[in-house]
mmCIF file of C-alpha atoms in Angstrom:
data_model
loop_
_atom_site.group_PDB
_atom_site.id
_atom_site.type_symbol
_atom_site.label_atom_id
_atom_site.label_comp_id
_atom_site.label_asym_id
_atom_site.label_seq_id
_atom_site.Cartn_x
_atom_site.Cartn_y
_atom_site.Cartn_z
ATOM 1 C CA UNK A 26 102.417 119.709 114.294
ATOM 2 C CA UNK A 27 105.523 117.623 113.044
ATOM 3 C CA UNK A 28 107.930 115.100 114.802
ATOM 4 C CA UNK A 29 111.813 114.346 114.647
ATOM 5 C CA UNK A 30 112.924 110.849 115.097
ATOM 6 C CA UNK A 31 116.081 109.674 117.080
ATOM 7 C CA UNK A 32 118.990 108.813 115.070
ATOM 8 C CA UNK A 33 118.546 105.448 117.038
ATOM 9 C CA UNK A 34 114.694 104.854 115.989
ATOM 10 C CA UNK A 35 116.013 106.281 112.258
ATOM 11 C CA UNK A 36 118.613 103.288 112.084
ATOM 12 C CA UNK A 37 115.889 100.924 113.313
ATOM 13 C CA UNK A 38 113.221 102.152 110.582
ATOM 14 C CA UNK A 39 116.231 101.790 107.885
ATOM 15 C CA UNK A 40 117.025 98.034 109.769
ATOM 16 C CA UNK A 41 113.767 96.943 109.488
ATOM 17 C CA UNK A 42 113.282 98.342 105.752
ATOM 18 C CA UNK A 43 115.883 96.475 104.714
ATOM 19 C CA UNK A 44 114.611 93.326 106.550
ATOM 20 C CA UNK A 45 111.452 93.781 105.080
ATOM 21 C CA UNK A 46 112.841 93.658 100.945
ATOM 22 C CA UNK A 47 115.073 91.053 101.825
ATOM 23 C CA UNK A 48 111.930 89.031 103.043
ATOM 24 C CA UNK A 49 108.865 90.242 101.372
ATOM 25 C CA UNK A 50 109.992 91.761 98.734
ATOM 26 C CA UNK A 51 110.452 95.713 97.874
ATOM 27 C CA UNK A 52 106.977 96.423 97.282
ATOM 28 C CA UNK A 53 105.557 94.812 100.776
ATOM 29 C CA UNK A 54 108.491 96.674 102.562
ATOM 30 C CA UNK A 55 108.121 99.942 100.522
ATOM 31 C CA UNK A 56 103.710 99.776 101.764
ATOM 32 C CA UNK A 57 104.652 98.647 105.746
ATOM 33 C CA UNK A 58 107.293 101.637 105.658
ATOM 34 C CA UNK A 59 104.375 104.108 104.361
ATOM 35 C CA UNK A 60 101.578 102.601 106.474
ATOM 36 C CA UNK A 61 104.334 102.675 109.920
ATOM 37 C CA UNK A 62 104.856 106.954 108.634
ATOM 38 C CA UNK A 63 100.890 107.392 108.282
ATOM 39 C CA UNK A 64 100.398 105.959 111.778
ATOM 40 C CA UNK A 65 103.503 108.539 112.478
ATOM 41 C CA UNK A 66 101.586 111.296 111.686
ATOM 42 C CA UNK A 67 98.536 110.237 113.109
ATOM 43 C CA UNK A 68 100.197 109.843 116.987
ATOM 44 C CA UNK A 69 101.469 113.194 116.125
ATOM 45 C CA UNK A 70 97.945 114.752 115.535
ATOM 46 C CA UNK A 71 96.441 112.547 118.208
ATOM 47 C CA UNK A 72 99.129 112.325 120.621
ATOM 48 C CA UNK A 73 96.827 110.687 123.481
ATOM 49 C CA UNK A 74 95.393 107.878 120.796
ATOM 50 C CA UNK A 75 96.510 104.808 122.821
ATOM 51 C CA UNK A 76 95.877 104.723 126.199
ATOM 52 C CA UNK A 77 98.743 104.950 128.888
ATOM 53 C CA UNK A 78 100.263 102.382 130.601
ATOM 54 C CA UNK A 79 100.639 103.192 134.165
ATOM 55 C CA UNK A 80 102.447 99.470 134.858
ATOM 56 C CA UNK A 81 105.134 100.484 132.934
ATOM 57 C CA UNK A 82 107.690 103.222 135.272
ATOM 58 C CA UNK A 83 107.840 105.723 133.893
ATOM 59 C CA UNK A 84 104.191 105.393 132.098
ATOM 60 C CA UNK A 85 103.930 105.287 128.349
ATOM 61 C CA UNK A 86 101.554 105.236 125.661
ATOM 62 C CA UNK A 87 102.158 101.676 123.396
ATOM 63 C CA UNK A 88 99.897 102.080 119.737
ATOM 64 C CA UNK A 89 99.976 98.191 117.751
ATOM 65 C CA UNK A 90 101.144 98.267 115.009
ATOM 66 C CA UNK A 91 101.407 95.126 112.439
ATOM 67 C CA UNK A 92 104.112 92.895 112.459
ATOM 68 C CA UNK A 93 106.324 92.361 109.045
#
């Protein structure tokens, strides 16, 4: 199974990359940016992994992740 991000969620990934080396460093961004693609690929193989969130119109399904 494979995904396809939106240009818009591309240019926030590459926003937040660059964020992350300005703050952290290269190395800290370069693991977040791997660990954010692995959790990627696990929504894509486990699409119903978080539970839905009927409060929210139209419902959606919101997974954690960790904050940089």
């Amino acid at each position: 199974m494979s995904s396809k991000l939106s240009a818009e969620a591309e240019e926030d990934i590459i926003a937040i990359a660059e964020q992350g080396v300005r703050m952290f460093g290269a190395g800290h961004a370069r693991r977040y940016h791997d660990e954010l693609f692995a959790l990627f690929d696990l929504i894509v193989v486990n699409p119903g992994i978080a539970r839905e969130r009927e409060e929210i119109d139209p419902p959606v399904r919101i997974h954690p992740f960790k904050a940089l």
